[in-house]
Coordinates of C-alpha atoms in Angstrom, one line a residue:
X1 CA 0.0 0.0 0.0
X2 CA 2.7 2.6 0.8
X3 CA 4.3 1.9 -2.6
X4 CA 1.0 2.7 -4.4
X5 CA 0.3 5.7 -2.2
X6 CA 3.7 7.2 -3.1
X7 CA 3.3 6.5 -6.8
X8 CA -0.2 8.1 -6.8
X9 CA 1.3 11.3 -5.3
X10 CA 4.2 11.4 -7.7
X11 CA 1.7 12.0 -10.6
X12 CA 0.9 15.4 -9.1
X13 CA 4.6 16.4 -9.3
X14 CA 5.7 14.6 -12.4
X15 CA 3.0 15.5 -14.9
X16 CA 3.8 18.0 -17.6
X17 CA 0.3 19.2 -18.6
X18 CA -1.8 21.0 -16.0
X19 CA 0.9 20.7 -13.5
X20 CA 0.6 21.8 -9.9
X21 CA 3.4 24.3 -10.7
X22 CA 1.2 25.9 -13.5
X23 CA -1.7 26.9 -11.2
X24 CA -2.5 30.6 -10.9
X25 CA -4.3 32.6 -8.2
X26 CA -6.2 35.8 -9.0
X27 CA -7.2 38.5 -6.5
X28 CA -9.6 41.4 -7.2
X29 CA -9.4 44.6 -5.1
X30 CA -13.2 45.0 -5.4
X31 CA -15.1 41.7 -5.5
X32 CA -18.4 43.6 -5.5
X33 CA -17.7 44.8 -9.0
X34 CA -15.4 42.1 -10.5
X35 CA -14.1 38.6 -9.8
X36 CA -11.7 36.7 -11.9
X37 CA -10.3 33.2 -12.6
X38 CA -7.0 32.3 -14.3
X39 CA -5.8 29.2 -16.2
X40 CA -2.2 27.9 -16.3
X41 CA -1.6 30.0 -19.5
X42 CA -2.0 33.3 -17.6
X43 CA 1.1 35.3 -17.0
X44 CA 1.6 36.7 -13.5
X45 CA 1.1 40.4 -13.3
X46 CA -1.0 43.3 -11.9
X47 CA -3.6 45.1 -14.0
X48 CA -5.7 48.2 -13.1
X49 CA -9.1 48.5 -14.7
X50 CA -12.6 49.8 -14.2
X51 CA -16.0 48.4 -15.1
X52 CA -17.7 51.1 -17.2
X53 CA -21.0 49.2 -17.9
X54 CA -22.6 45.8 -17.6
X55 CA -24.1 43.8 -20.5
X56 CA -27.8 43.7 -20.6
X57 CA -30.4 41.7 -22.4
X58 CA -33.0 43.5 -24.5
X59 CA -36.6 43.5 -23.3
X60 CA -39.5 45.0 -25.2
X61 CA -43.3 45.0 -24.5
X62 CA -46.6 45.5 -26.3
X63 CA -49.3 47.9 -25.4
X64 CA -51.9 46.7 -22.8
X65 CA -54.8 44.4 -23.7
X66 CA -57.7 43.3 -21.6
X67 CA -56.6 39.7 -21.0
X68 CA -54.1 37.0 -22.0
X69 CA -56.8 35.6 -24.3
X70 CA -57.5 38.9 -26.0
X71 CA -57.8 38.5 -29.8
X72 CA -55.0 39.9 -32.0
X73 CA -55.0 40.6 -35.7
X74 CA -53.9 37.9 -38.1
X75 CA -51.0 37.9 -40.6
X76 CA -47.3 37.3 -40.1
X77 CA -44.6 38.5 -37.6
X78 CA -40.9 38.0 -37.8
X79 CA -38.8 37.9 -34.6
X80 CA -35.0 38.1 -34.7
X81 CA -32.2 38.0 -32.2
X82 CA -28.5 37.4 -32.4
X83 CA -28.7 36.3 -36.0
X84 CA -31.5 33.8 -35.5
X85 CA -34.8 34.7 -37.0
X86 CA -38.3 33.1 -37.4
X87 CA -41.4 34.2 -39.3
X88 CA -44.6 33.1 -37.6
X89 CA -48.0 32.8 -39.2
X90 CA -50.9 34.1 -37.0
X91 CA -54.2 32.6 -37.9
X92 CA -57.4 31.3 -36.3
X93 CA -55.4 28.7 -34.4
X94 CA -53.2 31.2 -32.4
X95 CA -54.7 34.7 -32.8
X96 CA -54.6 35.6 -29.1
X97 CA -52.0 37.3 -27.0
X98 CA -51.2 33.9 -25.4
X99 CA -51.2 32.2 -28.7
X100 CA -48.5 34.6 -30.0
X101 CA -46.5 34.1 -26.8
X102 CA -46.6 30.3 -27.3
X103 CA -45.6 30.5 -31.0
X104 CA -42.5 32.6 -30.1
X105 CA -41.5 30.3 -27.2
X106 CA -41.9 27.2 -29.4
X107 CA -39.7 28.8 -32.2
X108 CA -36.5 28.3 -30.1
X109 CA -34.6 31.4 -31.4
X110 CA -33.3 32.6 -28.1
X111 CA -36.2 34.9 -27.4
X112 CA -38.6 34.2 -24.5
X113 CA -42.2 35.5 -24.5
X114 CA -44.3 36.1 -21.3
X115 CA -47.5 37.9 -20.4
X116 CA -47.4 40.2 -17.4
X117 CA -50.2 42.0 -15.6
X118 CA -49.1 45.6 -14.8
X119 CA -52.3 46.3 -12.9
X120 CA -53.2 49.4 -14.9
X121 CA -56.9 50.0 -15.7
X122 CA -58.8 48.0 -18.2
X123 CA -55.9 46.9 -20.3
X124 CA -53.2 45.6 -17.9
X125 CA -52.0 42.5 -19.9
X126 CA -48.8 43.0 -22.0
X127 CA -46.7 40.6 -24.0
X128 CA -43.0 40.9 -23.0
X129 CA -40.2 39.6 -25.2
X130 CA -36.7 39.1 -23.7
X131 CA -33.5 38.1 -25.4
X132 CA -31.9 35.0 -23.9
X133 CA -28.4 36.6 -24.4
X134 CA -27.0 39.9 -23.4
X135 CA -25.3 42.4 -25.8
X136 CA -26.3 44.7 -28.6
X137 CA -25.8 42.0 -31.2
X138 CA -28.6 40.0 -29.5
X139 CA -31.2 42.8 -29.5
X140 CA -34.7 41.7 -30.3
X141 CA -36.1 43.1 -33.6
X142 CA -39.7 42.7 -34.8
X143 CA -41.0 42.9 -38.4
X144 CA -44.7 43.3 -37.8
X145 CA -46.9 42.3 -40.8
X146 CA -50.0 41.6 -38.7
X147 CA -53.2 43.2 -39.9
X148 CA -54.6 46.4 -38.4
X149 CA -57.1 46.5 -35.6
X150 CA -60.4 45.0 -36.6
X151 CA -63.3 44.7 -34.3
X152 CA -62.2 43.0 -31.1
X153 CA -58.9 42.0 -32.7
X154 CA -56.0 44.3 -31.8
X155 CA -52.7 44.6 -33.6
X156 CA -49.9 44.1 -30.9
X157 CA -47.4 46.9 -31.1
X158 CA -43.9 46.3 -29.6
X159 CA -43.3 49.9 -28.9
X160 CA -42.2 49.9 -25.3
X161 CA -38.5 49.3 -24.5
X162 CA -38.2 47.9 -21.0
X163 CA -34.5 47.3 -21.2
X164 CA -32.0 48.3 -23.9
X165 CA -29.6 45.8 -25.2
X166 CA -26.2 46.7 -23.9
X167 CA -22.6 45.5 -24.1
X168 CA -20.3 45.3 -21.1
X169 CA -17.4 47.7 -21.2
X170 CA -14.1 47.5 -19.2
X171 CA -11.4 50.1 -19.4
X172 CA -7.8 48.8 -18.9
X173 CA -5.5 51.5 -17.5
X174 CA -6.3 55.2 -17.3
X175 CA -5.7 58.4 -19.1
X176 CA -5.4 59.0 -22.8
X177 CA -3.8 55.7 -23.5
X178 CA -6.5 53.6 -21.7
X179 CA -8.0 50.7 -23.6
X180 CA -11.7 50.0 -23.5
X181 CA -12.9 46.5 -24.3
X182 CA -16.6 45.7 -25.0
X183 CA -18.2 42.3 -24.6
X184 CA -21.7 41.0 -25.3
X185 CA -21.7 39.2 -22.0
X186 CA -20.6 40.0 -18.4
X187 CA -18.0 37.2 -18.6
X188 CA -15.0 38.4 -20.6
X189 CA -12.4 35.9 -21.9
X190 CA -9.2 36.9 -23.7
X191 CA -8.8 40.5 -22.7
X192 CA -6.0 39.2 -20.5
X193 CA -4.6 36.0 -21.9
X194 CA -5.7 33.0 -19.8
X195 CA -7.9 35.1 -17.5
X196 CA -11.7 35.2 -17.3
X197 CA -13.3 38.4 -15.8
X198 CA -16.7 38.1 -14.2
X199 CA -18.4 41.5 -14.1
X200 CA -20.8 42.0 -11.2
X201 CA -21.3 45.7 -11.0
X202 CA -20.3 48.9 -12.8
X203 CA -18.7 52.1 -11.6
X204 CA -16.3 53.8 -13.9
X205 CA -14.9 55.9 -11.1
X206 CA -13.7 53.0 -9.0
X207 CA -10.4 51.5 -10.2
X208 CA -10.0 47.8 -9.6
X209 CA -6.6 46.1 -9.2
X210 CA -6.5 42.5 -10.5
X211 CA -3.4 40.6 -9.4
X212 CA -2.4 37.3 -11.1
X213 CA 0.2 35.2 -9.3
X214 CA 1.6 31.7 -9.2
X215 CA -0.4 29.6 -6.8
X216 CA 2.5 28.2 -4.9
X217 CA 0.5 27.0 -1.9
X218 CA -0.7 23.9 -3.8
X219 CA 2.8 23.2 -5.1
X220 CA 4.1 23.4 -1.6
X221 CA 1.4 21.0 -0.4
X222 CA 2.2 18.5 -3.1
X223 CA 5.9 18.6 -2.2
X224 CA 5.2 18.2 1.5
X225 CA 2.8 15.3 0.8
X226 CA 5.5 13.6 -1.4
X227 CA 8.0 13.9 1.5
X228 CA 5.5 12.4 3.9
X229 CA 4.5 9.5 1.6
X230 CA 8.2 8.7 0.9
X231 CA 9.0 8.7 4.6
X232 CA 5.9 6.4 5.3
X233 CA 7.3 4.0 2.7
X234 CA 10.8 4.0 4.2
X235 CA 9.3 3.5 7.7
X236 CA 7.1 0.7 6.4
X237 CA 10.1 -1.2 5.0
X238 CA 12.1 -0.5 8.2
X239 CA 9.3 -2.1 10.2
X240 CA 9.4 -5.2 8.1
X241 CA 13.1 -5.9 8.4
X242 CA 13.8 -4.8 12.0
X243 CA 14.4 -6.8 15.2
X244 CA 13.1 -5.4 18.5
X245 CA 15.5 -6.7 21.1
X246 CA 13.3 -5.5 23.9
X247 CA 10.2 -7.4 22.9
X248 CA 12.1 -10.1 20.9
X249 CA 9.8 -9.5 18.0
X250 CA 11.2 -9.7 14.4
X251 CA 9.8 -8.2 11.3
X252 CA 8.3 -10.5 8.7
X253 CA 11.1 -9.7 6.2
X254 CA 14.0 -9.7 8.7
X255 CA 17.2 -10.8 6.8
X256 CA 15.5 -10.4 3.4
X257 CA 18.0 -8.5 1.2
X258 CA 15.3 -7.8 -1.5
X259 CA 13.5 -5.4 0.8
X260 CA 16.5 -3.4 1.7
X261 CA 17.7 -3.3 -1.9
X262 CA 14.4 -1.7 -3.0
X263 CA 14.8 0.8 -0.1
X264 CA 18.3 1.7 -1.2
X265 CA 17.3 2.0 -4.8
X266 CA 14.5 4.5 -4.0
X267 CA 16.8 6.5 -1.7
X268 CA 19.4 6.7 -4.5
X269 CA 16.9 8.1 -7.0
X270 CA 15.6 10.7 -4.5
X271 CA 19.0 11.8 -3.4
X272 CA 20.5 12.0 -6.9
X273 CA 21.2 14.9 -9.3
X274 CA 18.9 15.8 -12.2
X275 CA 20.8 16.3 -15.5
X276 CA 20.2 19.1 -18.0
X277 CA 18.4 21.4 -15.6
X278 CA 19.3 24.6 -13.9
X279 CA 22.3 23.7 -11.8
X280 CA 20.9 25.8 -9.0
X281 CA 17.9 23.6 -8.8
X282 CA 19.1 20.1 -9.7
X283 CA 18.7 18.3 -6.4
X284 CA 16.2 18.2 -3.5
X285 CA 18.7 19.9 -1.2
X286 CA 18.3 23.1 -3.2
X287 CA 14.6 23.2 -2.0
X288 CA 15.6 22.6 1.6
X289 CA 14.8 18.8 1.5
X290 CA 17.6 16.6 2.9
X291 CA 18.0 13.1 4.4
X292 CA 18.2 12.6 8.1
X293 CA 20.5 10.1 9.8
X294 CA 17.7 7.4 9.8
X295 CA 17.2 7.7 6.1
X296 CA 14.0 9.9 6.2
X297 CA 13.5 13.2 4.4
X298 CA 13.3 16.4 6.3
X299 CA 11.9 19.8 5.0
X300 CA 13.2 23.2 5.7
X301 CA 9.9 25.0 5.2
X302 CA 11.4 28.5 5.0
X303 CA 13.8 27.5 2.3
X304 CA 11.0 25.7 0.4
X305 CA 8.7 28.7 0.6
X306 CA 11.5 31.1 -0.5
X307 CA 12.3 29.0 -3.6
X308 CA 8.6 28.6 -4.6
X309 CA 7.9 32.3 -4.2
X310 CA 10.8 33.4 -6.4
X311 CA 13.1 34.6 -3.7
X312 CA 15.9 32.2 -4.6
X313 CA 18.2 34.1 -7.1
X314 CA 18.4 32.6 -10.5
X315 CA 15.6 30.1 -9.9
X316 CA 12.1 30.1 -11.5
X317 CA 9.0 28.0 -10.8
X318 CA 9.7 26.3 -14.1
X319 CA 13.1 25.3 -12.8
X320 CA 11.5 23.7 -9.7
X321 CA 9.0 21.9 -12.0
X322 CA 11.9 20.5 -14.0
X323 CA 13.4 19.2 -10.8
X324 CA 10.4 16.9 -10.4
X325 CA 8.7 16.5 -13.8
X326 CA 9.3 14.9 -17.2
X327 CA 10.1 18.0 -19.3
X328 CA 11.6 18.9 -22.7
X329 CA 13.2 21.8 -24.4
X330 CA 13.3 22.4 -28.1
X331 CA 15.7 24.4 -30.2
X332 CA 12.7 25.6 -32.3
X333 CA 9.6 27.5 -31.1
X334 CA 7.7 25.6 -33.8
X335 CA 8.4 22.2 -32.2
X336 CA 7.1 22.1 -28.6
X337 CA 7.5 19.3 -26.0
X338 CA 4.1 18.1 -24.8
X339 CA 4.5 14.9 -22.7
X340 CA 5.9 11.4 -22.4
X341 CA 5.4 8.3 -20.4
X342 CA 7.4 6.1 -18.0
X343 CA 8.9 4.5 -21.1
X344 CA 10.3 7.8 -22.5
X345 CA 14.0 8.1 -21.7
X346 CA 15.9 11.2 -20.8
X347 CA 18.2 12.4 -23.5
X348 CA 21.9 11.9 -22.9
X349 CA 22.4 14.0 -26.0
X350 CA 19.5 15.9 -27.6
X351 CA 17.2 13.9 -29.8
X352 CA 16.5 15.2 -33.3
X353 CA 12.9 15.7 -34.5
X354 CA 12.8 15.1 -38.3
X355 CA 9.6 16.6 -39.8
X356 CA 8.7 15.5 -43.3
X357 CA 5.1 16.8 -43.5
X358 CA 3.3 19.7 -41.8
X359 CA -0.2 19.3 -40.3
X360 CA -2.9 21.1 -42.3
X361 CA -6.4 22.3 -41.6
X362 CA -9.3 21.4 -43.9
X363 CA -10.2 24.4 -46.1
X364 CA -13.0 24.6 -48.7
X365 CA -13.0 27.4 -51.3
X366 CA -16.2 28.5 -52.9
X367 CA -16.4 27.6 -56.6
X368 CA -17.6 31.0 -57.6
X369 CA -16.5 34.5 -56.6
X370 CA -18.7 36.8 -54.5
X371 CA -20.5 39.8 -55.9
X372 CA -19.2 43.2 -54.8
X373 CA -22.4 43.5 -52.7
X374 CA -24.7 40.7 -51.5
X375 CA -28.2 41.2 -50.2
X376 CA -29.4 38.5 -47.7
X377 CA -33.1 38.2 -47.0
X378 CA -35.6 35.5 -46.1
X379 CA -35.2 34.0 -49.6
X380 CA -31.4 33.2 -49.4
X381 CA -30.4 33.2 -45.8
X382 CA -30.1 29.5 -44.9
X383 CA -27.4 26.9 -45.7
X384 CA -25.8 23.9 -44.0
X385 CA -22.4 22.3 -43.7
X386 CA -20.5 19.7 -41.6
X387 CA -17.3 20.5 -39.6
X388 CA -15.0 17.7 -38.5
X389 CA -17.7 15.2 -39.4
X390 CA -20.5 16.9 -37.4
X391 CA -23.5 18.4 -39.2
X392 CA -24.3 22.0 -38.3
X393 CA -28.0 22.0 -38.9
X394 CA -29.6 25.0 -40.6
X395 CA -27.3 28.0 -40.4
X396 CA -29.3 31.3 -40.8
X397 CA -27.6 34.5 -41.9
X398 CA -29.0 37.8 -40.7
X399 CA -30.8 39.9 -43.3
X400 CA -28.8 42.8 -44.7
X401 CA -26.5 44.0 -47.4
X402 CA -22.9 42.8 -47.2
X403 CA -19.5 43.4 -48.7
X404 CA -17.4 40.3 -49.2
X405 CA -15.5 40.9 -45.9
X406 CA -18.7 41.6 -44.0
X407 CA -20.3 38.5 -45.4
X408 CA -17.3 36.4 -44.3
X409 CA -17.6 37.8 -40.8
X410 CA -21.3 37.1 -40.6
X411 CA -20.8 33.6 -42.0
X412 CA -18.1 32.8 -39.4
X413 CA -20.2 34.2 -36.6
X414 CA -23.3 32.2 -37.5
X415 CA -21.4 28.9 -38.1
X416 CA -19.5 29.2 -34.8
X417 CA -22.8 29.9 -32.9
X418 CA -24.3 26.6 -34.0
X419 CA -24.9 24.4 -30.8
X420 CA -25.1 21.3 -33.0
X421 CA -21.3 21.6 -33.8
X422 CA -20.5 21.1 -30.2
X423 CA -17.9 23.8 -30.0
X424 CA -16.2 23.1 -33.3
X425 CA -15.1 26.3 -34.8
X426 CA -14.2 27.6 -38.3
X427 CA -12.5 30.6 -39.7
X428 CA -14.1 32.3 -42.8
X429 CA -12.2 34.5 -45.1
X430 CA -12.1 35.8 -48.7
X431 CA -9.3 34.7 -51.1
X432 CA -9.3 36.1 -54.6
X433 CA -12.9 37.1 -54.3
X434 CA -14.0 33.6 -53.2
X435 CA -15.2 32.7 -49.7
X436 CA -13.0 30.1 -47.8
X437 CA -14.1 28.1 -44.8
X438 CA -11.4 26.5 -42.7
X439 CA -11.8 24.1 -39.7
X440 CA -9.9 25.3 -36.7
X441 CA -8.6 21.7 -36.1
X442 CA -5.7 20.0 -37.8
X443 CA -5.2 16.6 -39.3
X444 CA -7.1 13.9 -41.0
X445 CA -10.1 14.4 -38.6
X446 CA -10.3 18.0 -39.8
X447 CA -13.0 18.2 -42.5
X448 CA -15.4 20.8 -44.0
X449 CA -18.2 19.7 -46.3
X450 CA -20.8 22.0 -47.7
X451 CA -24.4 21.0 -47.7
X452 CA -27.6 22.4 -49.2
X453 CA -29.5 25.6 -48.6
X454 CA -31.0 28.7 -50.2
X455 CA -27.9 30.8 -49.4
X456 CA -25.3 28.6 -51.2
X457 CA -25.5 30.2 -54.7
X458 CA -25.1 33.8 -53.4
X459 CA -22.2 32.6 -51.2
X460 CA -20.5 31.2 -54.3
X461 CA -20.8 27.5 -53.3
X462 CA -22.3 24.7 -55.3
X463 CA -22.8 22.3 -52.4
X464 CA -20.2 19.9 -53.7
X465 CA -17.2 21.5 -52.0
X466 CA -15.4 19.3 -49.4
X467 CA -11.9 19.2 -47.9
X468 CA -9.9 17.1 -45.4
X469 CA -6.8 18.2 -43.4
X470 CA -3.5 16.4 -43.1
X471 CA -1.6 15.0 -40.1
X472 CA 2.0 15.9 -39.3
X473 CA 4.6 13.3 -40.3
X474 CA 8.1 12.7 -39.1
X475 CA 10.3 10.7 -36.8
X476 CA 12.9 10.9 -34.0
X477 CA 16.6 10.4 -34.5
X478 CA 18.7 9.2 -31.6
X479 CA 22.4 9.1 -32.1
X480 CA 21.9 8.6 -35.8
X481 CA 19.3 5.9 -35.4
X482 CA 15.8 6.6 -36.6
X483 CA 12.9 5.8 -34.2
X484 CA 9.4 5.8 -35.7
X485 CA 6.6 8.2 -34.8
X486 CA 3.0 8.7 -35.9
X487 CA 1.1 11.9 -36.4
X488 CA -2.4 13.0 -35.3
X489 CA -3.1 16.6 -36.2
X490 CA -0.1 18.6 -35.0
X491 CA 1.0 16.0 -32.5
X492 CA 3.9 13.7 -33.3
X493 CA 4.1 10.7 -31.0
X494 CA 7.0 8.2 -30.7
X495 CA 6.0 4.5 -31.3
X496 CA 5.5 2.7 -27.9
X497 CA 8.2 0.2 -28.8
X498 CA 10.9 2.8 -29.4
X499 CA 14.1 2.3 -27.4
X500 CA 14.4 5.9 -26.3
X501 CA 11.5 8.0 -27.6
X502 CA 8.6 5.7 -26.7
X503 CA 5.4 7.8 -26.2
X504 CA 7.4 11.1 -26.6
X505 CA 4.9 13.6 -27.8
X506 CA 5.7 16.9 -29.5
X507 CA 3.5 19.6 -31.1
X508 CA 4.6 20.7 -34.5
X509 CA 3.5 24.2 -35.6
X510 CA 5.5 24.3 -38.8
X511 CA 3.9 25.3 -42.2
X512 CA 4.5 23.3 -45.4
X513 CA 6.9 26.1 -46.5
X514 CA 8.9 25.7 -43.3
X515 CA 9.2 21.9 -43.6
X516 CA 10.4 21.9 -47.2
X517 CA 12.6 18.9 -47.7
X518 CA 12.6 18.0 -44.0
X519 CA 13.5 19.8 -40.9
X520 CA 15.5 18.6 -37.9
X521 CA 15.0 20.2 -34.5
X522 CA 16.9 19.3 -31.3
X523 CA 14.8 18.1 -28.4
X524 CA 16.3 17.7 -24.9
X525 CA 14.2 15.4 -22.7
X526 CA 14.8 15.6 -19.0
X527 CA 13.4 13.3 -16.2
X528 CA 13.0 15.0 -12.8
X529 CA 13.1 13.2 -9.5
X530 CA 9.4 12.5 -9.3
X531 CA 9.4 11.2 -12.9
X532 CA 12.5 9.1 -12.2
X533 CA 11.0 7.7 -9.0
X534 CA 7.7 7.1 -10.8
X535 CA 9.5 5.1 -13.5
X536 CA 11.4 3.1 -10.8
X537 CA 8.1 2.3 -9.0
X538 CA 6.5 1.4 -12.3
X539 CA 9.3 -1.0 -13.0
X540 CA 8.9 -2.5 -9.5
X541 CA 5.2 -2.8 -9.7
X542 CA 4.9 -4.0 -13.4
X543 CA 2.5 -6.9 -13.1
X544 CA 4.3 -8.9 -15.8
X545 CA 8.0 -8.2 -15.5
X546 CA 8.3 -6.0 -12.4
X547 CA 10.7 -6.8 -9.6
X548 CA 7.8 -7.1 -7.1
X549 CA 6.3 -9.7 -9.4
X550 CA 9.6 -11.6 -9.3
X551 CA 9.8 -11.3 -5.6
X552 CA 6.2 -12.4 -5.2
X553 CA 6.9 -15.3 -7.6
X554 CA 9.9 -16.3 -5.4
X555 CA 7.8 -16.2 -2.3
X556 CA 5.1 -18.2 -4.0
X557 CA 7.7 -20.8 -5.2
X558 CA 9.0 -21.1 -1.7
X559 CA 5.5 -21.4 -0.3
X560 CA 4.7 -24.0 -3.0
X561 CA 7.9 -26.0 -2.2
X562 CA 7.1 -25.9 1.5
X563 CA 3.6 -27.0 0.8
X564 CA 4.9 -29.9 -1.3
X565 CA 7.3 -30.9 1.5
X566 CA 4.5 -30.7 4.0
X567 CA 2.4 -32.9 1.7
X568 CA 5.3 -35.4 1.3
X569 CA 5.9 -35.5 5.0
X570 CA 2.2 -35.8 5.7
X571 CA 2.0 -38.7 3.2
X572 CA 5.0 -40.3 4.8
X573 CA 3.6 -39.9 8.3
X574 CA 0.3 -41.4 7.1
X575 CA 2.0 -44.4 5.5
X576 CA 4.0 -45.0 8.8
X577 CA 0.8 -44.5 10.8
X578 CA -1.0 -47.0 8.6
X579 CA 1.9 -49.5 8.9
X580 CA 2.0 -49.1 12.7
X581 CA -1.8 -49.5 12.8
X582 CA -1.5 -52.7 10.8
X583 CA 1.2 -54.0 13.0
X584 CA -0.9 -53.2 16.1
X585 CA -3.9 -55.0 14.5
X586 CA -1.6 -58.0 13.7
X587 CA -0.3 -58.0 17.3
X588 CA -3.8 -57.8 18.7
X589 CA -4.8 -60.7 16.6
X590 CA -1.7 -62.7 17.7
X591 CA -2.4 -61.9 21.3
X592 CA -6.1 -62.9 20.9
X593 CA -4.9 -66.3 19.4
X594 CA -2.4 -66.7 22.3
X595 CA -5.2 -65.9 24.8
X596 CA -7.5 -68.5 23.2
X597 CA -4.7 -71.0 23.1
X598 CA -3.9 -70.2 26.7
X599 CA -7.5 -70.6 27.8
X600 CA -7.6 -74.0 26.0
X601 CA -4.4 -75.2 27.7
X602 CA -5.6 -74.0 31.1
X603 CA -8.8 -76.0 30.6
X604 CA -6.9 -79.1 29.5
X605 CA -4.5 -78.8 32.5
X606 CA -7.5 -78.5 34.7
X607 CA -9.2 -81.6 33.3
X608 CA -6.1 -83.6 33.6
X609 CA -5.7 -82.6 37.2
X610 CA -9.3 -83.7 38.0
X611 CA -8.7 -87.1 36.3
X612 CA -5.6 -87.7 38.5
X613 CA -7.5 -86.8 41.6

């Protein structure tokens, strides 16, 4: 159990992606107005900003009618919001205020309809429409083609604005150089890389300080837990091999050299130096972690805290991560280390990454060029496509007159808003007058296929356009020997049977022009202490070839041999017992015969004596 506990904890320190060393904390000086969260990609720093305004969802209402079941005039009405639009027919089946509300709610275009009673006089019932999303782009617009008032039937007029659609606005900095960013929602992503701002209130006159820092508390906890789990394992082994002279009790593994060898092996790994890392942080002692006289680890908490908080000169948090984790460094920014496994070996000399083919995205180009100006209305606003093998459903363009660039922007916006695509995104542009649609993913799973729809012809598509991306291709070269790799999108992964680069994974950002006839990039792979210890434990615990399996097999063989000897001795004892029992029976029978003979002789002697007398 202590072995497994330690190995489980090592994963926290040894992993490359989403490492405990990558965590960030965010503090806001005014949490009534703004809170924030940060991912591992956020860069520590301090920003001053103010919330100028909050995003709001548009709400509009009709004039008052006598009841929810009041009759309304018949005809058609078009409701639009955020690029989605629906035209509803109002006839004898739904020509009431409630009927119109039901028809809008059933349309599913991101606009909700409800009837309120404002308590005013004889006509207190109003139909209220509310956009589901905030922001000016999601304002509710009505094209009202219902007939005029006629008898008891009233034409509903959406002429009361209850709440204007509004964007959120945040100003970064102050003075003439300040930058104001607008957002359709009160959650802003991307203004600061890796940071999400949650806007709760607005006051342009109240500056807010947002501080992003390394969250070293969790890294410290992970290191302290590692030390505890390592010490627990060392103590567990000590307890199994010791002899207590006071009680006369011996551990179950007393005298077993295998247990002490494992203990020495693990201590050697933990106490060793890590190659190819910052020499100021290449051993646990640099963090204030040292061995005691009894082979346990001890932590100097002050030294550990100073190192993690950046107070150790020449040492960064990345250096501390490299002390523990499996990491890699590339000579090219276009080839990035991603991860590896327990089978990936550290590089004594840099590995070479040989790229023969760059990854590509799927891009379809319209067959025909766009007009200088394109009018979109309800006759040519719908089309469909699939992205990465997933169908979008009906994509509806907002009515309007567009230049080619504006049409590309509208197209991109509407495609990326399709819930059916499950977050799959595209980029839409114009090349040589023709629209292009590009999947944002790379590789053979990246596909774009045009479907049918009334908008295709005006967009320049025939509906037959389709494209598939391309995986990266290449290999690793170790001391002149090529080791195979397979590509998936931009990821190149070493074959699991490779001698050195098994499961080594790198991300290749090169373009076809950069690859040319093949590019070789140096990649230095380093195994930190947690990674080395994890590999050692994996080797020990391997259920097929691990040392613990061999030890267990040895104990099992010994147990089996003892069992066989017990069975042999038992069988021997049983045979001897049976022989003795048979001898006893034979003796009993002989004695019985002698007793019978004795009785007979006694009787004969008695008879002879009587005859003499």
